[in-house]
Coordinates of C-alpha atoms (C1' of nucleotides) in Angstrom, one line a residue:
Chain A
M1 CA 0.0 0.1 -0.1
T2 CA 1.7 3.5 -1.2
I3 CA 1.8 6.5 1.5
G4 CA -1.8 8.2 0.4
E5 CA -3.1 5.1 0.7
F6 CA -2.6 4.4 4.2
S7 CA -2.7 7.9 4.4
K8 CA -6.3 7.8 3.8
K9 CA -6.9 4.5 6.1
T10 CA -4.9 6.0 8.9
G11 CA -6.9 9.2 8.7
M12 CA -3.2 11.1 9.2
S13 CA -1.4 13.3 7.5
T14 CA 1.5 12.1 4.1
Y15 CA 3.2 14.5 6.3
T16 CA 3.1 13.4 9.2
L17 CA 3.4 10.1 8.5
R18 CA 6.5 10.8 6.8
Y19 CA 7.3 13.0 9.5
Y20 CA 6.9 9.5 12.0
E21 CA 9.1 7.7 9.9
N22 CA 12.4 10.6 10.5
K23 CA 11.5 10.3 14.4
K24 CA 11.9 6.2 13.6
L25 CA 8.2 5.9 15.4
I26 CA 7.8 3.6 12.2
V27 CA 9.9 1.6 9.3
V28 CA 8.5 1.6 6.4
L29 CA 9.5 -1.1 3.5
R30 CA 10.4 0.7 -0.2
D31 CA 9.7 -1.1 -3.5
D32 CA 12.0 -0.9 -6.3
K33 CA 11.5 2.3 -7.1
G34 CA 12.1 4.2 -3.4
R35 CA 8.7 4.3 -2.3
R36 CA 7.2 3.8 0.6
V37 CA 5.0 0.2 1.2
Y38 CA 2.6 0.0 4.0
T39 CA 1.4 -3.3 5.4
E40 CA -1.6 -4.1 7.4
K41 CA 0.4 -5.0 10.0
D42 CA 1.3 -1.0 9.8
I43 CA -1.8 0.2 10.8
E44 CA -2.3 -1.0 13.7
W45 CA 1.5 0.1 14.7
V46 CA -0.1 3.4 14.2
Q47 CA -3.7 3.0 15.3
F48 CA -1.5 2.6 18.4
I49 CA 0.9 5.5 17.9
K50 CA -2.1 7.0 17.6
R51 CA -4.0 5.7 21.6
L52 CA -0.2 6.8 23.1
K53 CA -0.7 9.9 22.2
E54 CA -3.9 10.3 22.6
T55 CA -3.7 9.7 26.1
G56 CA -1.1 12.0 26.7
M57 CA 2.3 9.7 25.8
K58 CA 4.8 12.7 24.2
L59 CA 6.2 11.6 20.3
S60 CA 10.0 11.1 22.3
E61 CA 8.5 8.7 24.3
I62 CA 6.6 6.8 22.1
Q63 CA 9.9 6.7 20.0
K64 CA 11.5 5.1 23.0
Y65 CA 9.3 2.2 22.4
A66 CA 8.8 2.4 18.5
L67 CA 13.0 2.0 18.5
L68 CA 12.5 -1.5 21.3
R69 CA 9.4 -3.1 19.6
Y70 CA 12.4 -2.8 15.8
E71 CA 14.7 -4.4 18.2
G72 CA 13.2 -7.8 18.6
E73 CA 11.8 -10.3 21.1
K74 CA 14.9 -9.6 23.8
T75 CA 13.2 -6.0 24.4
M76 CA 10.5 -7.1 25.7
S77 CA 10.2 -5.8 29.4
E78 CA 11.6 -2.6 29.5
R79 CA 9.0 -2.6 26.1
L80 CA 5.8 -3.8 28.9
E81 CA 7.9 -2.0 31.5
L82 CA 7.0 1.9 29.5
L83 CA 3.4 0.2 28.8
E84 CA 2.8 -0.3 31.7
K85 CA 3.9 3.2 33.8
H86 CA 2.2 5.0 30.7
Y87 CA -0.9 2.7 32.4
H88 CA -0.7 3.7 35.7
F89 CA -0.8 7.4 34.1
V90 CA -4.0 6.9 32.2
V91 CA -5.6 5.3 35.3
E92 CA -4.0 8.2 37.6
Q93 CA -5.4 11.1 34.5
Q94 CA -8.7 9.4 34.9
K95 CA -9.3 10.0 38.2
K96 CA -7.9 13.6 38.1
W97 CA -10.6 13.6 35.2
D98 CA -13.5 12.4 37.7
M99 CA -11.7 15.2 39.7
Y100 CA -13.0 17.9 38.0
L101 CA -15.3 16.8 36.3
Q102 CA -17.5 16.5 39.7
N103 CA -15.7 19.8 40.4
L104 CA -17.6 20.9 36.3
K105 CA -20.8 19.1 36.9
Q106 CA -21.0 21.5 40.4
K107 CA -20.3 25.2 38.8
I108 CA -22.7 23.8 36.2
I109 CA -25.6 23.1 38.8
W110 CA -24.7 26.9 40.4
Y111 CA -24.7 27.7 36.9
E112 CA -28.4 26.1 36.5
K113 CA -29.7 27.6 39.7
E114 CA -28.7 31.2 39.2
I115 CA -30.1 31.7 35.5
Q116 CA -33.5 30.2 37.4
K117 CA -33.0 32.5 40.5
N118 CA -32.5 35.7 37.6
K119 CA -35.7 34.4 35.5
T120 CA -38.1 34.2 38.6
P121 CA -37.9 36.9 40.9
Chain B
M1 CA -0.9 39.7 47.1
T2 CA 1.7 40.4 45.2
I3 CA 2.3 38.1 41.8
G4 CA 5.5 36.3 43.6
E5 CA 2.9 35.2 46.2
F6 CA 0.2 33.8 44.2
S7 CA 2.5 32.9 41.7
K8 CA 3.8 29.9 44.9
K9 CA 0.4 29.7 46.4
T10 CA -0.8 29.1 42.9
G11 CA 2.2 26.3 41.2
M12 CA 2.3 29.4 38.8
S13 CA 4.9 30.9 37.4
T14 CA 4.8 34.4 37.3
Y15 CA 5.4 34.6 33.3
T16 CA 2.8 33.0 33.0
L17 CA 0.0 35.5 34.9
R18 CA 1.3 37.8 33.0
Y19 CA 1.5 36.3 30.1
Y20 CA -2.8 35.0 31.2
E21 CA -3.1 38.8 32.4
N22 CA -1.6 39.7 28.3
K23 CA -4.1 36.9 27.8
K24 CA -6.8 38.5 29.2
L25 CA -7.5 35.5 31.3
I26 CA -7.3 37.1 34.6
V27 CA -7.6 41.0 35.0
V28 CA -5.7 42.1 37.8
L29 CA -5.9 44.7 39.9
R30 CA -3.1 47.0 40.3
D31 CA -1.4 49.3 43.5
D32 CA -0.6 52.5 43.4
K33 CA 2.6 52.0 42.3
G34 CA 1.2 49.6 38.9
R35 CA 2.4 46.7 40.9
R36 CA -0.2 43.8 41.2
V37 CA -2.3 42.8 43.3
Y38 CA -3.7 39.4 43.4
T39 CA -7.2 38.3 45.8
E40 CA -8.3 35.3 47.2
K41 CA -10.5 35.3 44.8
D42 CA -8.2 35.1 42.0
I43 CA -6.3 32.1 43.0
E44 CA -10.3 29.9 42.9
W45 CA -9.8 31.2 39.3
V46 CA -6.7 30.6 38.8
Q47 CA -7.2 27.0 39.6
F48 CA -10.1 26.9 37.5
I49 CA -8.3 28.1 34.5
K50 CA -5.5 24.7 35.4
R51 CA -8.8 22.5 35.2
L52 CA -9.9 23.4 32.2
K53 CA -6.8 23.6 30.5
E54 CA -5.8 20.2 32.0
T55 CA -9.2 18.9 30.7
G56 CA -8.3 19.5 27.3
M57 CA -9.3 23.0 26.5
K58 CA -7.6 25.7 24.8
L59 CA -6.4 28.7 26.1
S60 CA -8.1 30.6 23.6
E61 CA -11.3 28.9 24.6
I62 CA -10.8 29.5 27.9
Q63 CA -10.5 33.9 26.5
K64 CA -14.3 33.0 25.6
Y65 CA -15.3 32.0 28.8
A66 CA -13.1 34.8 31.1
L67 CA -15.0 38.0 29.1
L68 CA -18.0 36.5 29.9
R69 CA -17.3 36.2 32.9
Y70 CA -15.9 39.6 33.4
E71 CA -18.8 41.3 31.4
G72 CA -21.2 40.2 34.4
E73 CA -24.0 38.9 35.4
K74 CA -26.3 39.3 31.8
T75 CA -23.6 36.4 30.1
M76 CA -23.9 33.5 32.8
S77 CA -26.0 31.4 30.2
E78 CA -23.4 31.5 27.9
R79 CA -21.2 30.4 29.7
L80 CA -23.1 27.8 30.9
E81 CA -23.6 27.0 27.7
L82 CA -19.4 27.1 27.7
L83 CA -19.2 24.9 30.7
E84 CA -22.0 22.1 28.9
K85 CA -20.0 22.2 26.2
H86 CA -16.7 21.0 27.6
Y87 CA -18.0 18.7 30.2
H88 CA -19.5 16.6 27.5
F89 CA -16.0 17.1 25.7
V90 CA -14.3 15.8 28.9
V91 CA -17.0 12.7 28.9
E92 CA -16.6 11.5 25.8
Q93 CA -13.0 11.9 26.4
Q94 CA -13.0 9.5 29.1
K95 CA -14.7 7.2 27.3
K96 CA -12.8 7.2 24.7
W97 CA -9.8 6.9 27.1
D98 CA -11.6 3.7 29.0
M99 CA -11.9 1.8 25.8
Y100 CA -8.0 2.3 24.4
L101 CA -7.0 1.2 28.6
Q102 CA -8.3 -1.6 28.3
N103 CA -6.6 -2.3 24.8
L104 CA -3.1 -1.3 26.5
K105 CA -4.9 -3.9 29.2
Q106 CA -4.8 -6.7 26.6
K107 CA -1.5 -5.6 25.6
I108 CA 0.4 -5.6 28.7
I109 CA -1.5 -8.7 29.7
W110 CA 0.0 -10.7 26.1
Y111 CA 3.5 -9.0 27.0
E112 CA 3.2 -11.1 30.7
K113 CA 2.1 -13.9 28.8
E114 CA 4.7 -14.0 26.0
I115 CA 7.9 -13.2 28.8
Q116 CA 6.1 -16.0 30.2
K117 CA 6.4 -18.5 27.8
N118 CA 10.4 -17.4 27.5
K119 CA 11.5 -18.2 30.4
T120 CA 10.0 -21.2 30.4
P121 CA 10.4 -22.7 26.8
Chain C
dG1 C1' 23.5 55.8 50.9
dT2 C1' 24.1 51.9 48.1
dA3 C1' 22.8 47.5 47.4
dT4 C1' 19.4 44.1 47.3
dC5 C1' 15.9 41.8 45.5
dA6 C1' 11.2 42.7 43.1
dT7 C1' 8.7 44.8 39.6
dT8 C1' 8.0 46.4 35.1
dT9 C1' 7.2 46.3 30.4
dA10 C1' 8.2 44.9 25.5
dG11 C1' 9.8 41.5 22.8
dA12 C1' 12.6 37.7 22.1
dG13 C1' 13.9 32.8 21.9
dT14 C1' 12.2 27.2 23.7
dA15 C1' 9.5 22.7 23.0
dT16 C1' 6.1 20.3 20.5
dA17 C1' 4.0 17.9 16.9
dC18 C1' 2.7 19.2 12.3
dT19 C1' 2.2 21.8 8.4
dG20 C1' 3.4 23.2 3.4
dT21 C1' 7.1 24.5 0.6
dA22 C1' 9.7 24.0 -3.2
dA23 C1' 12.9 21.7 -6.6
dG24 C1' 13.0 16.9 -8.8
dT25 C1' 11.5 12.3 -10.1
dC26 C1' 8.6 8.8 -11.8
dA27 C1' 4.6 6.1 -13.6
dA28 C1' -0.3 5.7 -16.0
dT29 C1' -4.1 8.1 -18.4
dA30 C1' -6.2 10.9 -22.1
Chain D
dT1 C1' 3.1 12.6 -25.8
dA2 C1' 1.9 15.6 -22.8
dT3 C1' -0.6 16.0 -19.0
dT4 C1' -2.2 14.8 -14.0
dG5 C1' -1.1 13.4 -10.1
dA6 C1' 1.6 10.8 -7.1
dC7 C1' 5.9 10.8 -5.5
dT8 C1' 10.9 11.6 -3.8
dT9 C1' 13.8 15.5 -0.4
dA10 C1' 15.4 19.3 2.3
dC11 C1' 14.5 22.1 4.7
dA12 C1' 11.1 26.5 6.3
dG13 C1' 6.7 28.1 8.0
dT14 C1' 3.4 28.1 11.9
dA15 C1' -0.3 27.1 16.2
dT16 C1' -0.3 26.6 21.3
dA17 C1' 1.9 27.4 25.2
dC18 C1' 4.4 29.4 27.3
dT19 C1' 9.5 31.0 29.2
dC20 C1' 13.3 34.3 29.3
dT21 C1' 15.8 38.3 28.7
dA22 C1' 16.7 43.5 28.4
dA23 C1' 16.3 47.7 30.7
dA24 C1' 14.5 50.5 33.6
dT25 C1' 11.7 52.1 38.6
dG26 C1' 10.9 50.6 43.2
dA27 C1' 11.2 49.9 47.6
dT28 C1' 13.1 47.5 51.0
dA29 C1' 17.9 45.6 54.2
dC30 C1' 21.7 46.2 56.4

DNA sequence: GTATCATTTAGAGTATACTGTAAGTCAATA
DNA sequence: TATTGACTTACAGTATACTCTAAATGATAC
């Protein structure tokens, strides 16, 4: 699959895909003309990168994981460690967001009451 | 309270505080010498800004809210609308993160199994 | 009274993550 | 065969949110 097709399937711009390759986040095969050839496996991998990114992992951190991944089996426990660290980060983040959501709810309720008050003075 | 004291209490750098003021996120009183004077109310407000920011609201959006806030009571329903919008955003974000967390958990379990396999071949 | 510290301003610099341009090659379609 | 479109590279530009510097003033401490 070409970079254009891959771009459509993953929803990432070709700019970003080349940028990620440059950053060693994705290793891409080339055809005999030197053009990028993406596989189905790359889709999974890019979706995973997107999830990590969306949950607040920096590209530099994702890069670490990617490098280990392309080093092969012997880096599995290191990768596990990175993922566990991120898992805990996300869990903590969720807790914080839960609190903020409560706070926001209170504020919304306060506003609703105030507005109601002003409607019927 | 001076900007230095306020900075310590809120954990925001004086740079950031001036930056926020510049962006019209905070309106600050001045003393007869032209120096910023922060109040306890400003602490609450800055903490609220921090929560909005941490839950992914952009400064430009927070700015909108701030401007309405400083316009007074008549903008309450507009502010309520902004907060409700953000509330839904955070809820949706939480849902997504929950999914990603499940995915991450599966991956972690997979790694644990693989590593166990290699330990006892 | 002078040294030190906090404050002021405008504006420049940094980090992150893209996003786009320029100049050129290559291959398929009208 | 000419043009359209996708691709290549290197590198410049953008957006966001700070972060810092420089130069000056003002206030407190010894």
